[in-house]
mmCIF file of C-alpha atoms in Angstrom:
data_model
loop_
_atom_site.group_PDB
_atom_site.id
_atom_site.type_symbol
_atom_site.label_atom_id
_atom_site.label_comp_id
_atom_site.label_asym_id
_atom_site.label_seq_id
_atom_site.Cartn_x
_atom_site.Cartn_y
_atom_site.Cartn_z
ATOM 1 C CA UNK Y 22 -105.294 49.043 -55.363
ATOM 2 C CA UNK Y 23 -109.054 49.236 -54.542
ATOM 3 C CA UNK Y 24 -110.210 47.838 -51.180
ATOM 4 C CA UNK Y 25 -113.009 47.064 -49.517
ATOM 5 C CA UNK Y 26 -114.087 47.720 -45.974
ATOM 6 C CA UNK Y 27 -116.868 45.970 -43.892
ATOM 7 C CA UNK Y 28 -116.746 46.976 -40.363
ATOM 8 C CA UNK Y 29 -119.690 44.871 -39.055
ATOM 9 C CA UNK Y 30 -118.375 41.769 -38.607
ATOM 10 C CA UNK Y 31 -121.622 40.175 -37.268
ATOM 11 C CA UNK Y 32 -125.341 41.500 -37.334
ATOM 12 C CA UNK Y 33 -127.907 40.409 -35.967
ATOM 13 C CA UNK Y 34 -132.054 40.990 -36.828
ATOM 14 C CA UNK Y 35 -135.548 39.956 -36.149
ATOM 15 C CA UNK Y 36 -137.951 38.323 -38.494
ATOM 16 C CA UNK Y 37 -139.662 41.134 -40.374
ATOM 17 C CA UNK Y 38 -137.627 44.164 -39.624
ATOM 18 C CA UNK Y 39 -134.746 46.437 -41.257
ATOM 19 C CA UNK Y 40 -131.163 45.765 -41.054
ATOM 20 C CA UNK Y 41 -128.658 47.505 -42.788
ATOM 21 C CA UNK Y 42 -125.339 46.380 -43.852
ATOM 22 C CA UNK Y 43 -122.392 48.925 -44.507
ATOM 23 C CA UNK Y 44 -119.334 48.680 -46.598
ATOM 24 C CA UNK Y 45 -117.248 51.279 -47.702
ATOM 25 C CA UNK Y 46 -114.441 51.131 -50.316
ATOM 26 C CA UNK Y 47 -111.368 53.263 -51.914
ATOM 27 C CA UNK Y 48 -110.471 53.833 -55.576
ATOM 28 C CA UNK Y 49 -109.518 56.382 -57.662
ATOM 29 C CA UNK Y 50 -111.377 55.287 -60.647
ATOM 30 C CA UNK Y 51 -114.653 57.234 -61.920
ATOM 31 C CA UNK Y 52 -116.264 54.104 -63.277
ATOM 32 C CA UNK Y 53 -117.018 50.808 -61.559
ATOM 33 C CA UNK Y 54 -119.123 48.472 -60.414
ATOM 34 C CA UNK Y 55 -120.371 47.363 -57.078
ATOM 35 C CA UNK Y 56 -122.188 44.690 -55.643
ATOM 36 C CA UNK Y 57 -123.752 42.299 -52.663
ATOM 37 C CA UNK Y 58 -122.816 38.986 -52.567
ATOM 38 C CA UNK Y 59 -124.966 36.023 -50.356
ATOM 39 C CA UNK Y 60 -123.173 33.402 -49.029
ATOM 40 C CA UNK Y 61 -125.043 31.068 -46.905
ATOM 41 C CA UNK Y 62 -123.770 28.675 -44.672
ATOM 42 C CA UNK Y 63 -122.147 25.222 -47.352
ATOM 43 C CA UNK Y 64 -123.840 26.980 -50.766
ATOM 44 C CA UNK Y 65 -122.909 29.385 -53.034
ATOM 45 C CA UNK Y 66 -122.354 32.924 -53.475
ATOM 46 C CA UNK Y 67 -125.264 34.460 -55.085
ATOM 47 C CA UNK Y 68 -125.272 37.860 -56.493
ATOM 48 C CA UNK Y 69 -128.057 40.071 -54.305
ATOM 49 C CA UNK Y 70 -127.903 43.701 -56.055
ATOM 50 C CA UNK Y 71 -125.833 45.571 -57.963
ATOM 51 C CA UNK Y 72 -125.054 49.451 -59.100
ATOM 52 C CA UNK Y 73 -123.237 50.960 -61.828
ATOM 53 C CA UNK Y 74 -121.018 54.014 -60.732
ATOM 54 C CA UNK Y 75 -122.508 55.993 -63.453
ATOM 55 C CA UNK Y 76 -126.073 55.547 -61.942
ATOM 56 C CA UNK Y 77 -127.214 58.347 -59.275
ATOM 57 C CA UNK Y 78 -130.436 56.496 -58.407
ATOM 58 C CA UNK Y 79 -129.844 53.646 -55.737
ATOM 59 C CA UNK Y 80 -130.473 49.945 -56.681
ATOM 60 C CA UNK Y 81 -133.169 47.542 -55.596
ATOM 61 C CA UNK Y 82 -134.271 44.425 -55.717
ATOM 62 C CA UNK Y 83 -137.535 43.295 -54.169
ATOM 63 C CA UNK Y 84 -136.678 43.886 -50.129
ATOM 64 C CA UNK Y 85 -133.280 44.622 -51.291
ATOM 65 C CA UNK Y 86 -131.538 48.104 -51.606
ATOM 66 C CA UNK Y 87 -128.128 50.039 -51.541
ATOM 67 C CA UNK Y 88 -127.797 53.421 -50.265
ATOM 68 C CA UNK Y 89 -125.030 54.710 -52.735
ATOM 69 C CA UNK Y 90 -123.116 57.676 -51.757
ATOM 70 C CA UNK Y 91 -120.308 57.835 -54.559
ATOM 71 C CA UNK Y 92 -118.647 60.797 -53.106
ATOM 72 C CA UNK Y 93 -118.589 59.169 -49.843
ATOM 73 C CA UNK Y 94 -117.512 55.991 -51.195
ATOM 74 C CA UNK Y 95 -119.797 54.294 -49.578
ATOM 75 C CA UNK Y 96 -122.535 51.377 -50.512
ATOM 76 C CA UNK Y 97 -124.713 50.099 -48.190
ATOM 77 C CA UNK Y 98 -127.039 47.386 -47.971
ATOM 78 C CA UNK Y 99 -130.770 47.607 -46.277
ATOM 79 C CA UNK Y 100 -132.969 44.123 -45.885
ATOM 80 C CA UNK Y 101 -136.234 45.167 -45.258
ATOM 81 C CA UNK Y 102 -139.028 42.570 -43.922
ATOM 82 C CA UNK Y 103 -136.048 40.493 -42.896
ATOM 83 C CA UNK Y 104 -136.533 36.739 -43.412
ATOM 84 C CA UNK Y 105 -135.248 33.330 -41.782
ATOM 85 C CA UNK Y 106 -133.528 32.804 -45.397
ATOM 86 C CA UNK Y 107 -131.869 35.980 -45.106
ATOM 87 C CA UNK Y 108 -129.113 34.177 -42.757
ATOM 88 C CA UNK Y 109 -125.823 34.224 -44.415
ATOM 89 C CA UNK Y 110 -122.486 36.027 -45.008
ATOM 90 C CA UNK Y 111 -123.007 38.881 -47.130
ATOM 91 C CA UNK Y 112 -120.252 40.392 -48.996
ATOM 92 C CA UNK Y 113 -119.863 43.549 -50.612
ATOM 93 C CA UNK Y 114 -117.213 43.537 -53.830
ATOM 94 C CA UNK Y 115 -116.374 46.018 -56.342
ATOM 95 C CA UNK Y 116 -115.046 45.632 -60.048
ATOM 96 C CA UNK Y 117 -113.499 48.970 -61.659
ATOM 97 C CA UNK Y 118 -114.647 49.228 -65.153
ATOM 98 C CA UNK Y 119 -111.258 47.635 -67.084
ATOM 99 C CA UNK Y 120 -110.853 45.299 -64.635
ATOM 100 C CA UNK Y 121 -111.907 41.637 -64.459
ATOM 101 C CA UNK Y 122 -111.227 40.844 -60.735
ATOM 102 C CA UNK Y 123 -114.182 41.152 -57.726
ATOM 103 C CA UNK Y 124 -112.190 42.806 -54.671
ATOM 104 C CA UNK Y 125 -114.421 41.656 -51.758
ATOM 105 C CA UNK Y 126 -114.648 42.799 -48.291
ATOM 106 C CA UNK Y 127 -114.281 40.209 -45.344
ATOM 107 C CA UNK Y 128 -118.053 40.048 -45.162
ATOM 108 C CA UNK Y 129 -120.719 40.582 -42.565
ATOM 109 C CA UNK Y 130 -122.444 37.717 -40.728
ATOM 110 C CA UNK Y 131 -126.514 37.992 -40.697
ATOM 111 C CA UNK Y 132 -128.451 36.263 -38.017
ATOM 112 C CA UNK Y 133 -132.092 36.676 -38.573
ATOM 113 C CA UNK Y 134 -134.143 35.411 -35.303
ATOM 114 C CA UNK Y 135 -137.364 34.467 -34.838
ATOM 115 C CA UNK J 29 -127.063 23.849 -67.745
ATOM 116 C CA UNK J 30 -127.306 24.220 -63.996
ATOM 117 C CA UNK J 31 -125.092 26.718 -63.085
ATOM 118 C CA UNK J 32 -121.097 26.383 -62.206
ATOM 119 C CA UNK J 33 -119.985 22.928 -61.264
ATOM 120 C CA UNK J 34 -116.898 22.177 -58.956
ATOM 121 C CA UNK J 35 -114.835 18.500 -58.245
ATOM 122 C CA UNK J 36 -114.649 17.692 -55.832
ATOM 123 C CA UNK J 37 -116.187 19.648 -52.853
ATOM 124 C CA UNK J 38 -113.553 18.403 -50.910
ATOM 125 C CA UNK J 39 -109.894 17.754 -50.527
ATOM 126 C CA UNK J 40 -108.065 16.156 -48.059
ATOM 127 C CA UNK J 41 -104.644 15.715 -48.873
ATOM 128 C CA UNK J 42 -101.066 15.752 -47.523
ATOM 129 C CA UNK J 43 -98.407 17.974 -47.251
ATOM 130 C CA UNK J 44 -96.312 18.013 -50.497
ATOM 131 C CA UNK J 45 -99.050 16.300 -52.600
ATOM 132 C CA UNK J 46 -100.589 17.589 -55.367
ATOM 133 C CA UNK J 47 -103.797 18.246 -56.095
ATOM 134 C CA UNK J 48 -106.122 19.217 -59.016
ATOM 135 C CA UNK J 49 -109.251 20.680 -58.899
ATOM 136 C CA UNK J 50 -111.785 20.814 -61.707
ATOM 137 C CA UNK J 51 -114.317 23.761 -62.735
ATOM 138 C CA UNK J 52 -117.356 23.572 -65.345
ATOM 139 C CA UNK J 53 -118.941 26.990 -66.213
ATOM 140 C CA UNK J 54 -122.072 27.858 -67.479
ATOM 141 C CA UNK J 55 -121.569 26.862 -71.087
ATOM 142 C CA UNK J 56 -121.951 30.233 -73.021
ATOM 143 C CA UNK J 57 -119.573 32.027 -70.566
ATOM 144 C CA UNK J 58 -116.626 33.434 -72.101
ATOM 145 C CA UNK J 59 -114.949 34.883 -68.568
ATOM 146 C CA UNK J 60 -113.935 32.072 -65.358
ATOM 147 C CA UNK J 61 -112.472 33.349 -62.341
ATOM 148 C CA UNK J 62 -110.478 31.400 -59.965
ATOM 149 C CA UNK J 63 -110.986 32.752 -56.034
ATOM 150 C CA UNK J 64 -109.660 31.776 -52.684
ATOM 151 C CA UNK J 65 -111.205 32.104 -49.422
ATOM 152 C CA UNK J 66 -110.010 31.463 -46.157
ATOM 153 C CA UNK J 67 -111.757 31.177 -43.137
ATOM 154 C CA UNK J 68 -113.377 34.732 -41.521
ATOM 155 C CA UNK J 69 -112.345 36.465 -45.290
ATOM 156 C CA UNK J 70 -114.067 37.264 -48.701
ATOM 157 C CA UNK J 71 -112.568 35.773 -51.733
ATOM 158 C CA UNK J 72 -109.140 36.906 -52.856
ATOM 159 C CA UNK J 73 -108.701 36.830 -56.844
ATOM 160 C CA UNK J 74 -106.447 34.393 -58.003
ATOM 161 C CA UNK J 75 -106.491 33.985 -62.267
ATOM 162 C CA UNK J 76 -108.573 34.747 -64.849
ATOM 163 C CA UNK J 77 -109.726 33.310 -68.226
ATOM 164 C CA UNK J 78 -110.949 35.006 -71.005
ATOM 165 C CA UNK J 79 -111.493 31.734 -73.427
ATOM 166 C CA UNK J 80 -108.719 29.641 -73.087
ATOM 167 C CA UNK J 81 -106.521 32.598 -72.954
ATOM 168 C CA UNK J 82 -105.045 33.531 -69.115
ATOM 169 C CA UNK J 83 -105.280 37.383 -69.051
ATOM 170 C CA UNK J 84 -104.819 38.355 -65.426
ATOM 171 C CA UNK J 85 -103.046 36.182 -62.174
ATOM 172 C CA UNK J 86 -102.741 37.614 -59.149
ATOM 173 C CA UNK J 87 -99.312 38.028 -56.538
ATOM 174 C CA UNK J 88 -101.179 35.495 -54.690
ATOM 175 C CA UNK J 89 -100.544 32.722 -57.407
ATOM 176 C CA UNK J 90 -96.976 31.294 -56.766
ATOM 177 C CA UNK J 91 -94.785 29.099 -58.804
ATOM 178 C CA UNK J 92 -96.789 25.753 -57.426
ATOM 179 C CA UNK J 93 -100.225 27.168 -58.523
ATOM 180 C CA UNK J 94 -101.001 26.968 -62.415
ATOM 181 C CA UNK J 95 -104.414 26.702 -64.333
ATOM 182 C CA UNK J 96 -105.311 26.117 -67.482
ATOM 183 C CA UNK J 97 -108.875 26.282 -69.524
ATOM 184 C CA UNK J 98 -108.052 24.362 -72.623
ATOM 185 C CA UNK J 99 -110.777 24.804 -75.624
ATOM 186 C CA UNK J 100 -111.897 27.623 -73.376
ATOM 187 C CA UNK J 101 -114.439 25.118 -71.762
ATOM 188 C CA UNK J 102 -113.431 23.829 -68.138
ATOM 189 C CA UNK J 103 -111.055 25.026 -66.212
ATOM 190 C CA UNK J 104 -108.430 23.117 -64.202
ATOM 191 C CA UNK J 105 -105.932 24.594 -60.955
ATOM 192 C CA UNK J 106 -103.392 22.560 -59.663
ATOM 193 C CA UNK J 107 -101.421 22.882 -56.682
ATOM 194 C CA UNK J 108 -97.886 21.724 -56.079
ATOM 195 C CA UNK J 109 -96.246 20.297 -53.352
ATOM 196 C CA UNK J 110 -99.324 21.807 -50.987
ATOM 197 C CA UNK J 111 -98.249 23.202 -47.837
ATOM 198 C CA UNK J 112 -100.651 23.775 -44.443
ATOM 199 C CA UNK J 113 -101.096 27.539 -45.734
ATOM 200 C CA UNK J 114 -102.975 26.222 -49.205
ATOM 201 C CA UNK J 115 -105.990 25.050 -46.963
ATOM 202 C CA UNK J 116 -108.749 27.261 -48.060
ATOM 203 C CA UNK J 117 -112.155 27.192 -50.302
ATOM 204 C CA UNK J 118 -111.263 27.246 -53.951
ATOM 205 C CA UNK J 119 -114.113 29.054 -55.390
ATOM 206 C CA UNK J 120 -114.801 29.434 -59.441
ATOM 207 C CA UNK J 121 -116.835 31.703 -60.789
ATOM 208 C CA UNK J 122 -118.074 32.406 -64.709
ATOM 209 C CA UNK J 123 -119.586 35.280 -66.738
ATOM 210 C CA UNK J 124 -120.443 36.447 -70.193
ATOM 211 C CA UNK J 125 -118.141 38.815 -72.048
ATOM 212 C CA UNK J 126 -120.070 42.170 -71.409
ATOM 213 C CA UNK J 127 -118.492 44.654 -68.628
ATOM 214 C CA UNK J 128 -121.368 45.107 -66.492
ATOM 215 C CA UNK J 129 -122.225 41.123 -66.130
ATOM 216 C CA UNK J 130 -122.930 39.424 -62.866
ATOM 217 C CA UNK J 131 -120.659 36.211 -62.487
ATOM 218 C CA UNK J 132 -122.017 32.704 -61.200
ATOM 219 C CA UNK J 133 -119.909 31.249 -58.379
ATOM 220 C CA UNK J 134 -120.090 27.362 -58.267
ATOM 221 C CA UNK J 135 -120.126 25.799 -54.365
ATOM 222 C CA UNK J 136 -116.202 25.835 -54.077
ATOM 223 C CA UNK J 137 -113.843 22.592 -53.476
ATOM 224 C CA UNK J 138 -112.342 22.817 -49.627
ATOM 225 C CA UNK J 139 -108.982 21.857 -49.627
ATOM 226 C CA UNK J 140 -107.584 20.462 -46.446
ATOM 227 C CA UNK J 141 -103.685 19.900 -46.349
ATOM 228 C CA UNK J 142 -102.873 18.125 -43.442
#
């Protein structure tokens, strides 16, 4: 079974800078899917970025970006210019490619301060 | 269409009551997900709908869960005879047919068994 690890329970940043969110994950398939989830606080989960196994360069999106290390099995997430908005649970999932089912981590809390 | 649409957002409801919970995708999505997510975790799959068809349900779906997407439109999950350990967010979640598609979470129903 594939699982997902996210060791920082809680983070913490200031308006405008970098933050970076880590989440690691085992499987022994070649081909599968991974992705950020934003959950803020009574809304719903919104996807934030996503990467394709397959794919050596890193995803972004905007001030969004994963630092992708397949052999590592690792996928992290850096916010740059870090925003009040950004404040939320953030979840990292993965999908192997003949599966249906997200396997998410236990998420990491983002506080953004002024 | 305005994205995934739960009912209700909340549940408060005895032990050994049923409940039913109600999820509308995004029209044109073939795929709906039922999650679960308890407090301080991600979501844990539960089922999943391709159509009207149930493909995949999880070890975490016992005997007193079932769900059921008739005309492959909404989707319904009932719970028998609740017990304390049901209390969670009931989160659904649609997508299109291709592999690589994000999926739309609506805002969850809380369930509270008391």
């Amino acid at each position: 079974a594939q699982t997902v690890t996210q060791s920082q329970p809680e983070m913490s940043v200031q308006e405008a800078e970098t933050v970076t969110l880590s989440c690691t994950y085992d499987t022994s398939e070649s081909d599968y899917y991974l992705f950020w989830y934003k959950q803020p606080p009574s809304r719903q989960m919104i996807l934030v970025i996503r990467q394709e196994a397959y794919k050596q360069q890193n995803a972004t999106e905007n001030r969004f970006s994963v630092n992708f290390q397949k052999a590592a099995k690792s996928f992290s997430l850096k916010i740059s210019d870090s925003q009040l908005g950004d404040a939320a649970m953030y979840f990292c999932a993965y999908r192997g490619n003949s599966g249906y089912a997200l396997n998410f981590g236990k998420g990491t809390s983002l506080l953004v301060t002024p | 269409d305005t994205g995934v649409s739960q009912d209700p957002r909340h549940k408060i409801t005895k032990r050994g009551q049923n409940v039913t919970f109600r999820c509308d995708p995004i029209s044109e999505h073939n795929r709906l997900y039922w999650y679960r997510q308890t407090l301080g975790q991600g979501p844990e799959f539960l089922t999943y709908f391709q159509n009207e068809a149930q493909l995949e349900k999880s070890r975490l779906l016992s005997d007193r869960f079932s769900a059921e997407r008739p005309k492959g439109s909404f989707s319904t999950l009932e719970i028998q005879r609740t017990e304390q350990g049901d209390s969670a967010m009931y989160l659904c979640a649609s997508s299109l047919l291709s592999v690589n598609t994000e999926a739309f979470f609506g805002q969850g129903t809380r369930l509270t068994v008391v």
